[in-house]
Tab-separated table of C-alpha atoms in Angstrom:
chain	number	residue	atom	x	y	z
A	1	PHE	CA	-17.710	24.459	-58.096
A	2	GLY	CA	-16.953	26.854	-55.215
A	3	SER	CA	-20.564	26.862	-54.054
A	4	ARG	CA	-20.600	23.049	-53.866
A	5	ILE	CA	-17.698	22.813	-51.331
A	6	GLN	CA	-18.452	25.924	-49.280
A	7	TRP	CA	-21.132	24.473	-46.983
A	8	PRO	CA	-19.258	21.370	-45.762
A	9	LEU	CA	-16.214	23.515	-44.941
A	10	VAL	CA	-18.392	25.909	-42.941
A	11	LEU	CA	-19.958	22.963	-41.096
A	12	LEU	CA	-16.611	21.306	-40.389
A	13	PHE	CA	-14.999	24.401	-38.927
A	14	SER	CA	-17.989	25.733	-37.009
A	15	PRO	CA	-17.527	25.769	-33.187
A	16	HIS	CA	-20.262	23.206	-32.557
A	17	ALA	CA	-18.891	20.778	-35.162
A	18	ALA	CA	-15.364	21.112	-33.776
A	19	MET	CA	-16.591	20.164	-30.286
A	20	ALA	CA	-18.577	17.234	-31.681
A	21	VAL	CA	-15.504	15.581	-33.179
A	22	ASP	CA	-13.218	16.372	-30.216
A	23	GLY	CA	-12.012	12.910	-29.246
A	24	LEU	CA	-14.003	9.835	-28.215
A	25	ASP	CA	-15.503	8.797	-24.917
A	26	ALA	CA	-14.275	5.625	-23.177
A	27	ASP	CA	-17.378	3.575	-24.006
A	28	THR	CA	-16.920	4.156	-27.721
A	29	ILE	CA	-13.234	3.249	-27.626
A	30	PHE	CA	-13.351	0.175	-25.400
A	31	ASN	CA	-16.460	-1.361	-26.925
A	32	THR	CA	-14.866	-1.484	-30.365
A	33	PRO	CA	-14.908	-5.143	-31.482
A	34	CYS	CA	-11.627	-7.055	-31.817
A	35	LEU	CA	-9.452	-4.289	-30.355
A	36	GLY	CA	-7.721	-3.977	-26.998
A	37	PHE	CA	-5.660	-1.091	-25.676
A	38	ASN	CA	-2.672	-0.842	-23.369
A	39	LEU	CA	-2.026	2.200	-21.198
A	40	ASP	CA	0.426	3.571	-23.776
A	41	ASP	CA	-2.098	3.280	-26.633
A	42	LEU	CA	-4.319	6.134	-25.438
A	43	VAL	CA	-3.949	9.820	-24.678
A	44	SER	CA	-6.483	11.897	-22.733
A	45	LEU	CA	-7.589	15.262	-24.058
A	46	PRO	CA	-6.963	18.139	-21.625
A	47	GLY	CA	-9.676	20.048	-19.813
A	48	GLN	CA	-9.857	23.516	-18.327
A	49	SER	CA	-7.545	23.855	-15.328
A	50	THR	CA	-9.237	25.702	-12.475
A	51	ARG	CA	-6.819	24.931	-9.629
A	52	SER	CA	-3.119	24.709	-8.908
A	53	VAL	CA	-1.128	21.487	-8.629
A	54	GLU	CA	-0.957	21.929	-4.842
A	55	GLU	CA	-4.777	21.936	-4.663
A	56	VAL	CA	-5.133	18.565	-6.392
A	57	MET	CA	-6.092	15.822	-3.915
A	58	LEU	CA	-5.238	12.186	-4.678
A	59	THR	CA	-7.312	10.639	-1.878
A	60	THR	CA	-8.611	7.261	-3.025
A	61	LEU	CA	-9.610	3.770	-1.898
A	62	PHE	CA	-7.310	0.767	-1.770
A	63	SER	CA	-10.205	-1.484	-0.768
A	64	ARG	CA	-13.733	-1.030	0.533
A	65	ASP	CA	-12.665	0.443	3.900
A	66	VAL	CA	-8.962	1.269	3.449
A	67	LYS	CA	-8.488	4.879	2.392
A	68	LEU	CA	-5.215	6.246	1.015
A	69	ASN	CA	-3.929	9.747	0.348
A	70	THR	CA	-1.839	8.622	-2.630
A	71	PRO	CA	-2.805	5.954	-5.202
A	72	ILE	CA	0.553	4.124	-5.140
A	73	VAL	CA	0.838	0.520	-3.913
A	74	ALA	CA	4.060	-1.487	-3.554
A	75	ALA	CA	3.670	-4.957	-5.082
A	76	PRO	CA	3.907	-8.079	-2.877
A	77	MET	CA	7.209	-9.369	-4.243
A	78	ASP	CA	10.250	-10.407	-2.231
A	79	THR	CA	12.465	-8.005	-4.194
A	80	VAL	CA	10.024	-5.111	-3.787
A	81	CYS	CA	8.165	-4.889	-0.499
A	82	GLU	CA	9.020	-5.695	3.074
A	83	SER	CA	8.588	-3.482	6.127
A	84	ARG	CA	11.039	-0.803	5.010
A	85	MET	CA	9.295	-0.242	1.667
A	86	ALA	CA	5.840	-0.446	3.274
A	87	ILE	CA	6.809	2.253	5.784
A	88	THR	CA	8.075	4.556	3.023
A	89	CYS	CA	4.944	4.085	0.909
A	90	ALA	CA	2.619	4.691	3.871
A	91	LEU	CA	4.498	7.840	4.916
A	92	MET	CA	3.934	9.158	1.382
A	93	GLY	CA	0.225	8.384	1.568
A	94	GLY	CA	0.205	5.006	-0.215
A	95	ILE	CA	0.466	1.452	1.056
A	96	GLY	CA	2.840	-1.480	0.777
A	97	VAL	CA	1.819	-5.132	0.494
A	98	ILE	CA	4.221	-7.391	2.416
A	99	HIS	CA	5.110	-10.432	0.274
A	100	CYS	CA	4.277	-13.986	1.364
A	101	ASN	CA	7.450	-15.717	0.149
A	102	CYS	CA	8.316	-16.514	3.758
A	103	ASP	CA	6.784	-18.235	6.745
A	104	ALA	CA	3.763	-16.691	8.466
A	105	ASP	CA	5.669	-15.635	11.584
A	106	THR	CA	8.245	-13.690	9.554
A	107	GLN	CA	5.534	-11.976	7.524
A	108	ALA	CA	3.567	-11.054	10.659
A	109	ARG	CA	6.753	-9.634	12.169
A	110	GLU	CA	7.217	-7.387	9.123
A	111	VAL	CA	3.626	-6.170	9.484
A	112	LEU	CA	4.200	-5.430	13.164
A	113	ILE	CA	7.297	-3.354	12.335
A	114	VAL	CA	5.199	-1.141	10.081
A	115	LYS	CA	2.364	-0.801	12.583
A	116	ARG	CA	4.759	0.191	15.370
A	117	TYR	CA	6.687	2.744	13.325
A	118	VAL	CA	4.144	5.499	14.019
A	119	ASN	CA	1.485	5.468	16.718
A	120	GLY	CA	-1.240	7.631	18.138
A	121	PHE	CA	-1.895	6.090	21.505
A	122	ILE	CA	0.623	3.281	22.011
A	123	MET	CA	-1.416	0.484	23.551
A	124	ASP	CA	1.399	-2.061	23.942
A	125	PRO	CA	4.544	-0.214	25.093
A	126	HIS	CA	7.523	-2.005	26.608
A	127	VAL	CA	6.815	-2.457	30.316
A	128	LEU	CA	8.890	-3.987	33.130
A	129	SER	CA	8.531	-4.269	36.891
A	130	PRO	CA	10.758	-2.630	39.556
A	131	ASN	CA	12.340	-6.039	40.209
A	132	HIS	CA	13.693	-6.368	36.679
A	133	SER	CA	17.320	-5.436	36.076
A	134	VAL	CA	19.169	-3.094	33.750
A	135	GLU	CA	20.071	-6.197	31.713
A	136	ASP	CA	16.400	-6.559	30.783
A	137	VAL	CA	16.346	-3.004	29.426
A	138	ASP	CA	19.518	-3.754	27.435
A	139	ARG	CA	17.813	-6.780	25.936
A	140	ILE	CA	14.774	-4.744	24.861
A	141	ARG	CA	17.039	-2.091	23.365
A	142	GLN	CA	18.954	-4.699	21.359
A	143	LEU	CA	15.850	-6.461	20.050
A	144	CYS	CA	13.504	-3.515	19.480
A	145	ASP	CA	15.763	-0.428	19.367
A	146	VAL	CA	13.785	1.125	22.246
A	147	SER	CA	15.557	2.985	25.042
A	148	THR	CA	12.588	4.017	27.227
A	149	VAL	CA	10.772	1.466	29.387
A	150	LEU	CA	7.855	2.165	31.706
A	151	ILE	CA	7.870	0.551	35.135
A	152	THR	CA	4.590	-0.765	36.554
A	153	GLU	CA	3.804	-2.637	39.729
A	154	GLY	CA	3.130	-5.937	37.956
A	155	GLY	CA	5.366	-5.409	34.930
A	156	ILE	CA	2.359	-5.373	32.575
A	157	MET	CA	-0.075	-2.899	31.046
A	158	GLY	CA	-2.994	-2.148	33.335
A	159	SER	CA	-0.848	-2.156	36.483
A	160	ARG	CA	-0.154	0.903	38.651
A	161	LEU	CA	2.596	3.101	37.181
A	162	MET	CA	5.727	3.200	39.365
A	163	GLY	CA	8.216	5.113	37.202
A	164	VAL	CA	10.172	5.221	33.957
A	165	VAL	CA	13.671	4.201	32.871
A	166	THR	CA	15.399	5.953	29.973
A	167	SER	CA	18.880	5.645	28.469
A	168	ARG	CA	20.025	8.596	30.607
A	169	ASP	CA	19.203	6.618	33.733
A	170	ILE	CA	21.295	3.564	32.884
A	171	ASP	CA	24.045	4.636	30.481
A	172	PHE	CA	26.688	4.849	33.235
A	173	VAL	CA	25.468	2.038	35.463
A	174	GLU	CA	28.367	-0.419	35.605
A	175	ASP	CA	26.525	-3.261	37.335
A	176	ARG	CA	23.916	-4.280	34.736
A	177	LYS	CA	22.230	-6.518	37.288
A	178	THR	CA	21.075	-3.463	39.246
A	179	LYS	CA	17.338	-3.450	39.869
A	180	LEU	CA	15.288	-0.869	38.005
A	181	SER	CA	13.762	0.355	41.260
A	182	GLU	CA	17.163	1.847	42.107
A	183	VAL	CA	17.653	3.804	38.862
A	184	MET	CA	14.151	4.670	37.641
A	185	THR	CA	12.574	8.114	37.709
A	186	PRO	CA	9.712	7.704	40.205
A	187	ARG	CA	6.087	8.431	39.414
A	188	PRO	CA	5.826	11.713	41.458
A	189	LYS	CA	8.517	13.296	39.252
A	190	MET	CA	6.809	12.301	36.004
A	191	ILE	CA	4.328	14.263	33.883
A	192	VAL	CA	1.332	12.131	32.909
A	193	GLY	CA	-2.020	12.460	31.168
A	194	MET	CA	-5.257	11.311	32.764
A	195	GLU	CA	-8.234	9.660	31.113
A	196	PRO	CA	-10.414	10.794	29.448
A	197	ILE	CA	-8.082	12.605	27.033
A	198	SER	CA	-8.082	12.993	23.247
A	199	LEU	CA	-5.016	12.396	21.090
A	200	SER	CA	-4.738	16.089	20.214
A	201	GLU	CA	-4.904	17.022	23.923
A	202	ALA	CA	-2.261	14.406	24.752
A	203	ASN	CA	0.016	15.678	21.998
A	204	GLN	CA	-0.400	19.255	23.202
A	205	LYS	CA	0.523	18.245	26.758
A	206	LEU	CA	3.524	16.321	25.426
A	207	ARG	CA	4.746	19.422	23.586
A	208	GLN	CA	4.424	21.531	26.710
A	209	SER	CA	6.187	18.971	28.914
A	210	LYS	CA	9.204	18.731	26.568
A	211	LYS	CA	9.479	15.054	27.471
A	212	GLY	CA	9.981	12.045	25.229
A	213	LYS	CA	6.965	10.053	26.478
A	214	LEU	CA	3.614	10.900	28.051
A	215	PRO	CA	2.031	7.981	29.977
A	216	ILE	CA	-1.778	7.949	30.060
A	217	LEU	CA	-3.308	6.768	33.352
A	218	ASN	CA	-6.817	5.983	34.532
A	219	GLU	CA	-8.334	7.154	37.820
A	220	ALA	CA	-6.628	4.303	39.691
A	221	GLY	CA	-3.208	5.378	38.428
A	222	GLU	CA	-2.931	2.352	36.134
A	223	LEU	CA	-1.087	2.606	32.823
A	224	VAL	CA	-3.467	2.376	29.844
A	225	ALA	CA	-1.516	4.011	26.974
A	226	VAL	CA	1.531	6.096	26.010
A	227	VAL	CA	2.085	8.977	23.594
A	228	SER	CA	5.563	9.451	22.052
A	229	ARG	CA	7.351	12.597	20.901
A	230	GLY	CA	8.927	10.599	18.078
A	231	ASP	CA	5.475	9.863	16.658
A	232	LEU	CA	4.563	13.536	16.991
A	233	LYS	CA	7.604	14.531	14.918
A	234	LYS	CA	6.859	11.912	12.258
A	235	GLY	CA	3.299	13.197	11.950
A	236	ARG	CA	4.606	16.723	11.431
A	237	GLY	CA	7.100	15.623	8.775
A	238	TYR	CA	4.616	13.505	6.784
A	239	PRO	CA	1.205	15.223	6.812
A	240	ASP	CA	-0.144	12.991	4.010
A	241	ALA	CA	0.802	9.679	5.654
A	242	ALA	CA	-1.794	6.910	5.284
A	243	THR	CA	-2.830	5.982	8.817
A	244	ASP	CA	-5.547	4.076	10.634
A	245	PRO	CA	-7.812	5.617	13.336
A	246	ASN	CA	-5.031	5.114	15.910
A	247	LYS	CA	-2.579	7.036	13.685
A	248	GLN	CA	-0.574	3.899	12.876
A	249	LEU	CA	0.658	3.440	9.308
A	250	LEU	CA	-1.500	1.379	6.976
A	251	VAL	CA	-0.060	-1.902	5.725
A	252	ALA	CA	-1.365	-4.851	3.714
A	253	ALA	CA	-0.005	-8.367	3.346
A	254	ALA	CA	-0.208	-11.031	0.646
A	255	CYS	CA	-1.528	-14.531	1.215
A	256	PRO	CA	-1.830	-17.569	-1.101
A	257	PRO	CA	-5.526	-18.471	-1.531
A	258	TYR	CA	-5.350	-21.996	-0.124
A	259	LEU	CA	-7.330	-23.177	2.907
A	260	PRO	CA	-4.248	-24.299	4.916
A	261	GLU	CA	-3.085	-20.661	4.795
A	262	ILE	CA	-5.926	-19.538	7.061
A	263	ASP	CA	-3.467	-19.715	9.963
A	264	ARG	CA	-1.291	-17.161	8.149
A	265	VAL	CA	-4.272	-14.818	7.938
A	266	LYS	CA	-4.884	-15.226	11.670
A	267	LYS	CA	-1.304	-14.237	12.495
A	268	LEU	CA	-1.481	-11.264	10.154
A	269	VAL	CA	-4.690	-10.057	11.799
A	270	GLU	CA	-3.094	-10.395	15.233
A	271	ALA	CA	-0.176	-8.285	13.987
A	272	GLY	CA	-2.618	-5.545	12.955
A	273	VAL	CA	-2.724	-5.876	9.164
A	274	ASP	CA	-5.245	-3.546	7.509
A	275	ALA	CA	-5.962	-5.672	4.433
A	276	VAL	CA	-5.016	-9.036	2.966
A	277	VAL	CA	-4.211	-9.369	-0.743
A	278	LEU	CA	-4.741	-12.821	-2.239
A	279	GLU	CA	-1.678	-13.739	-4.291
A	280	ALA	CA	-2.683	-15.563	-7.508
A	281	SER	CA	-1.973	-14.682	-11.127
A	282	HIS	CA	-5.370	-16.139	-12.143
A	283	GLY	CA	-8.119	-15.026	-9.783
A	284	ASP	CA	-11.086	-16.792	-11.334
A	285	SER	CA	-10.736	-20.080	-9.482
A	286	ILE	CA	-12.862	-22.129	-7.122
A	287	GLN	CA	-9.980	-22.229	-4.614
A	288	GLN	CA	-9.847	-18.442	-4.332
A	289	VAL	CA	-13.623	-18.111	-3.934
A	290	GLU	CA	-13.687	-20.778	-1.211
A	291	PHE	CA	-10.719	-19.224	0.577
A	292	LEU	CA	-12.322	-15.769	0.384
A	293	ARG	CA	-15.537	-17.052	1.943
A	294	LYS	CA	-13.592	-18.801	4.696
A	295	VAL	CA	-11.644	-15.632	5.516
A	296	LYS	CA	-14.804	-13.525	5.515
A	297	GLN	CA	-16.495	-16.030	7.797
A	298	GLU	CA	-13.704	-16.008	10.376
A	299	PHE	CA	-12.636	-12.354	10.013
A	300	PRO	CA	-15.707	-10.426	8.805
A	301	SER	CA	-14.152	-6.976	9.378
A	302	LEU	CA	-10.942	-7.750	7.466
A	303	ASN	CA	-10.659	-6.244	3.979
A	304	VAL	CA	-9.649	-8.816	1.337
A	305	VAL	CA	-8.359	-7.834	-2.116
A	306	CYS	CA	-8.731	-10.566	-4.740
A	307	GLY	CA	-7.332	-11.181	-8.194
A	308	ASN	CA	-5.887	-11.103	-10.655
A	309	VAL	CA	-8.729	-10.639	-13.141
A	310	VAL	CA	-9.094	-8.926	-16.513
A	311	THR	CA	-12.794	-9.361	-17.375
A	312	PRO	CA	-16.092	-8.653	-15.587
A	313	ARG	CA	-16.949	-12.353	-15.934
A	314	GLN	CA	-13.862	-13.227	-13.868
A	315	ALA	CA	-14.599	-10.503	-11.336
A	316	LYS	CA	-18.244	-11.365	-10.664
A	317	PRO	CA	-17.754	-14.562	-8.560
A	318	LEU	CA	-15.171	-12.801	-6.382
A	319	LEU	CA	-17.331	-9.746	-5.867
A	320	GLU	CA	-20.349	-11.847	-5.000
A	321	ALA	CA	-18.251	-13.819	-2.492
A	322	GLY	CA	-17.379	-10.572	-0.672
A	323	ALA	CA	-14.187	-9.216	-2.252
A	324	ASP	CA	-13.347	-5.726	-0.963
A	325	GLY	CA	-11.071	-4.893	-3.888
A	326	LEU	CA	-9.744	-6.363	-7.135
A	327	ARG	CA	-6.306	-6.560	-8.724
A	328	VAL	CA	-6.553	-6.129	-12.486
A	329	GLY	CA	-3.837	-7.314	-14.843
A	330	MET	CA	-2.615	-10.454	-16.548
A	331	GLY	CA	0.222	-10.785	-19.036
A	332	CYS	CA	1.139	-7.082	-18.901
A	333	SER	CA	3.896	-7.032	-16.280
A	334	SER	CA	7.406	-5.895	-17.142
A	335	LEU	CA	8.504	-9.263	-15.748
A	336	PHE	CA	5.804	-11.785	-16.586
A	337	SER	CA	6.495	-14.694	-14.280
A	338	SER	CA	3.185	-16.469	-13.717
A	339	ARG	CA	2.676	-20.150	-14.386
A	340	GLU	CA	0.479	-19.525	-17.459
A	341	GLY	CA	1.803	-18.837	-20.913
A	342	MET	CA	2.181	-15.344	-22.343
A	343	ALA	CA	-0.766	-15.860	-24.705
A	344	ILE	CA	-3.221	-15.552	-21.805
A	345	GLY	CA	-4.187	-12.072	-20.661
A	346	ARG	CA	-5.632	-8.805	-21.863
A	347	PRO	CA	-4.251	-5.371	-22.759
A	348	GLN	CA	-4.097	-3.471	-19.490
A	349	GLY	CA	-6.063	-0.391	-20.537
A	350	SER	CA	-9.036	-2.439	-21.698
A	351	ALA	CA	-8.852	-4.710	-18.639
A	352	VAL	CA	-8.827	-1.809	-16.184
A	353	TYR	CA	-11.705	0.024	-17.856
A	354	HIS	CA	-14.086	-2.922	-18.187
A	355	VAL	CA	-13.460	-4.417	-14.723
A	356	ALA	CA	-13.456	-1.018	-12.978
A	357	ARG	CA	-16.731	-0.005	-14.610
A	358	PHE	CA	-18.395	-3.303	-13.720
A	359	ALA	CA	-17.168	-3.193	-10.103
A	360	HIS	CA	-18.138	0.480	-9.760
A	361	ASP	CA	-21.615	0.239	-11.278
A	362	HIS	CA	-22.754	-2.995	-9.597
A	363	TYR	CA	-20.764	-3.307	-6.350
A	364	GLY	CA	-19.054	0.019	-5.570
A	365	ILE	CA	-15.712	-1.759	-5.156
A	366	PRO	CA	-12.335	-0.185	-6.128
A	367	VAL	CA	-9.829	-1.869	-8.427
A	368	ILE	CA	-6.028	-1.842	-8.517
A	369	ALA	CA	-4.196	-1.572	-11.846
A	370	ASP	CA	-1.517	-4.244	-11.420
A	371	GLY	CA	1.063	-4.296	-14.210
A	372	GLY	CA	2.454	-2.086	-16.934
A	373	ILE	CA	3.243	0.832	-14.577
A	374	GLN	CA	6.594	2.386	-15.453
A	375	THR	CA	6.071	6.158	-15.193
A	376	SER	CA	3.665	8.695	-13.720
A	377	LYS	CA	1.860	8.913	-17.077
A	378	HIS	CA	0.936	5.221	-16.799
A	379	MET	CA	-0.357	5.876	-13.289
A	380	THR	CA	-2.502	8.769	-14.463
A	381	MET	CA	-3.893	6.811	-17.408
A	382	ALA	CA	-4.805	3.868	-15.153
A	383	LEU	CA	-6.628	6.251	-12.795
A	384	THR	CA	-8.293	7.921	-15.769
A	385	LEU	CA	-9.629	4.548	-16.939
A	386	GLY	CA	-11.250	3.808	-13.584
A	387	ALA	CA	-8.538	2.335	-11.348
A	388	SER	CA	-8.450	3.657	-7.787
A	389	THR	CA	-4.808	2.711	-7.180
A	390	VAL	CA	-1.815	1.423	-9.140
A	391	MET	CA	0.503	-1.399	-8.072
A	392	CYS	CA	4.208	-0.940	-8.796
A	393	GLY	CA	6.793	-3.721	-9.004
A	394	SER	CA	9.828	-3.039	-11.178
A	395	LEU	CA	9.426	0.706	-10.641
A	396	LEU	CA	10.236	0.259	-6.938
A	397	ALA	CA	12.456	-2.838	-7.169
A	398	GLY	CA	15.636	-0.858	-7.755
A	399	THR	CA	15.189	1.538	-4.842
A	400	THR	CA	17.169	1.619	-1.625
A	401	GLU	CA	14.165	0.494	0.446
A	402	SER	CA	13.542	-2.663	-1.585
A	403	PRO	CA	14.919	-5.929	-0.102
A	404	GLY	CA	18.255	-7.223	-1.314
A	405	ASP	CA	21.728	-5.856	-1.857
A	406	ALA	CA	22.901	-3.862	-4.837
A	407	PHE	CA	25.718	-5.115	-7.063
A	408	PHE	CA	27.762	-3.774	-9.961
A	409	HIS	CA	27.771	-5.108	-13.525
A	410	ASP	CA	29.454	-3.405	-16.494
A	411	GLY	CA	29.796	-0.226	-14.485
A	412	MET	CA	26.104	-0.092	-13.512
A	413	ARG	CA	24.711	-0.415	-10.002
A	414	LEU	CA	21.899	-2.993	-10.144
A	415	LYS	CA	19.437	-4.777	-7.863
A	416	LEU	CA	17.750	-8.133	-8.341
A	417	TYR	CA	14.119	-8.192	-9.453
A	418	ARG	CA	12.161	-11.406	-9.883
A	419	GLY	CA	8.574	-12.511	-10.266
A	420	VAL	CA	6.575	-14.525	-7.768
A	421	GLY	CA	6.662	-17.544	-10.048
A	422	ALA	CA	10.438	-17.726	-10.158
A	423	VAL	CA	11.824	-21.084	-9.072
A	424	ASP	CA	14.088	-19.565	-6.406
A	425	VAL	CA	11.190	-17.572	-4.941
A	426	ILE	CA	8.700	-20.402	-4.373
A	427	PRO	CA	8.653	-21.237	-0.624
A	428	ARG	CA	9.790	-24.736	0.346
A	429	PRO	CA	6.325	-26.075	1.298
A	430	THR	CA	5.022	-24.924	-2.075
A	431	GLU	CA	7.720	-26.518	-4.223
A	432	ALA	CA	6.108	-29.955	-4.036
A	433	LYS	CA	2.879	-28.509	-5.360
A	434	TYR	CA	4.636	-27.106	-8.426
A	435	ALA	CA	7.005	-30.083	-8.767
A	436	LEU	CA	9.271	-28.187	-11.113
A	437	GLY	CA	11.557	-30.240	-13.286
A	438	ALA	CA	13.712	-29.528	-16.309
A	439	ALA	CA	10.797	-30.092	-18.674
A	440	ASP	CA	8.573	-27.749	-16.672
A	441	GLU	CA	11.179	-24.994	-16.679
A	442	ALA	CA	11.502	-25.296	-20.425
A	443	GLN	CA	7.740	-24.923	-20.781
A	444	HIS	CA	7.640	-21.935	-18.402
A	445	PRO	CA	10.552	-19.668	-19.339
A	446	ASN	CA	8.707	-16.738	-17.748
A	447	ALA	CA	9.373	-18.021	-14.230
A	448	GLY	CA	12.569	-16.050	-13.797
A	449	GLY	CA	14.115	-12.769	-12.818
A	450	CYS	CA	16.371	-9.995	-13.972
A	451	ALA	CA	18.279	-7.020	-12.660
A	452	VAL	CA	17.076	-3.425	-12.624
A	453	VAL	CA	19.100	-0.224	-12.401
A	454	ASP	CA	19.434	1.188	-8.897
A	455	ARG	CA	17.009	4.120	-8.623
A	456	GLY	CA	18.119	5.514	-5.277
A	457	PRO	CA	15.737	6.062	-2.332
A	458	ALA	CA	12.024	5.479	-2.844
A	459	ALA	CA	11.519	8.364	-0.422
A	460	ALA	CA	12.863	10.644	-3.186
A	461	LEU	CA	11.237	8.820	-6.130
A	462	LEU	CA	7.669	8.703	-4.785
A	463	PRO	CA	7.221	12.498	-4.374
A	464	TYR	CA	8.365	12.914	-7.974
A	465	LEU	CA	5.768	10.383	-9.174
A	466	ILE	CA	3.038	11.939	-7.021
A	467	GLU	CA	3.812	15.374	-8.424
A	468	GLY	CA	3.566	13.947	-11.958
A	469	ILE	CA	0.132	12.471	-11.244
A	470	LYS	CA	-1.117	15.731	-9.736
A	471	ARG	CA	0.164	17.682	-12.743
A	472	ASP	CA	-1.658	15.409	-15.202
A	473	VAL	CA	-4.874	15.332	-13.162
A	474	ARG	CA	-4.868	19.134	-13.077
A	475	ARG	CA	-4.481	19.263	-16.859
A	476	LEU	CA	-7.583	17.107	-17.183
A	477	GLY	CA	-9.545	19.856	-15.460
A	478	VAL	CA	-10.374	17.984	-12.232
A	479	GLY	CA	-9.127	18.164	-8.676
A	480	THR	CA	-9.708	14.683	-7.224
A	481	VAL	CA	-9.686	11.032	-8.257
A	482	TRP	CA	-13.419	10.894	-7.518
A	483	GLN	CA	-14.082	13.723	-10.020
A	484	LEU	CA	-11.858	11.971	-12.543
A	485	HIS	CA	-13.990	8.825	-12.338
A	486	ASP	CA	-17.229	10.821	-12.503
A	487	ASP	CA	-16.053	12.477	-15.719
A	488	LEU	CA	-15.066	9.080	-17.101
A	489	TYR	CA	-18.468	7.503	-16.530
A	490	ASN	CA	-20.512	10.502	-17.703
A	491	SER	CA	-18.426	10.659	-20.923
A	492	SER	CA	-16.916	14.077	-20.163
A	493	LEU	CA	-13.414	12.651	-20.485
A	494	ARG	CA	-12.325	12.309	-24.087
A	495	PHE	CA	-9.549	10.183	-25.548
A	496	HIS	CA	-7.580	9.665	-28.724
A	497	VAL	CA	-5.869	6.483	-29.825
A	498	ARG	CA	-2.197	7.091	-30.489
A	499	ASN	CA	-0.729	6.484	-33.917
A	500	GLY	CA	1.172	3.217	-34.448
A	501	ARG	CA	4.746	3.316	-33.272
């Protein structure tokens, strides 16, 4: 009897057999018929750690041409992301998507606030002429919170620089109608940079001058740009900030995929938006494909993220029409508020893996895991399954930077959080399209909102989440998101399905 059971035990506990049964690769798990998996249903097996947490790099792609240093995206919801949240996310290396539950001018203004928060070369500084008065400087300070104004001959960029007016020049001027020519610091007393000059050279000269601003002039003495000490300090304090080639913070904006909204896109582009995210719970529609083609025709260099989709079949028409990124997720949000019923969707883990693999193998396009993100472990699992970034809604809705005021209920400090399909969120011009009545509301109970516990500043929460992602990525034995995806697709990453709860 002993001889009959000895050989299978030796085989089972041999080193080679133990490695052979060590978890399952993603293809085996996700191609199992009749089963779908959420992010919580799987656990990744650890790999050999060869680097410290500080050495892990989370550089990734938000869309085809928009590169981030952190894979965290603020969702385009009016209780989640406006300029303040977008600035915080970008400073931490991620990106915020400004919601579209407002008119186009307001949305473009929010984008412009983000783009002007940090600059490399400031190409559109506040400029006045010597004939303007101190009152004009007061007006600029009140509207834009700027206390330094450059004075040019014609009062516009490209004119000959005459001087500069700062708060120190006008604080004690009693007659606010005094002309700026009488109070400005003249050009001969100013320190300037001359073209050609690189940004690093300009910053070095600014440090040495110990001034607040360094005007950049051409050979004719005309003002062409400005470098600010405030931007220099922000760059030092946030080394991982997500910025464009001009060192301005990255920002995206949402847009409904309807042809009349093309004017909104135009205003967003003029404001400097880096990517447009089409806002639709169901991305596989003729309207979205037509709108995408129209946007690509008029703004060929603009990155457009489409969605939402959960299958490769849904993703294919959008990718073929020129989508630069995809939002993946349907029916998995903590606050499901789309116009469809809850029965439509797909478990988020399965959706992310299948769409990400299809987009990666055939188009080289990144995907965003949109929904079901509550902790850093969900973020890591989404990245492990092929997502390049994760979109957060409720996780950021209760932070200080999210729009709206906090209130108290039963001793708890709360903030409002609502989905984009909520009746009180739908913009006025859109209400007629939905034509919501009592019967409709009864059929769509998901179009609502709730309150979430105040989480404090996002500026304190995001580093904690980033550290959690880095810790988990290190335990998987890789050092970058790119390596993580390579291990996923070559079956080096192994998984186990969790036991039933």
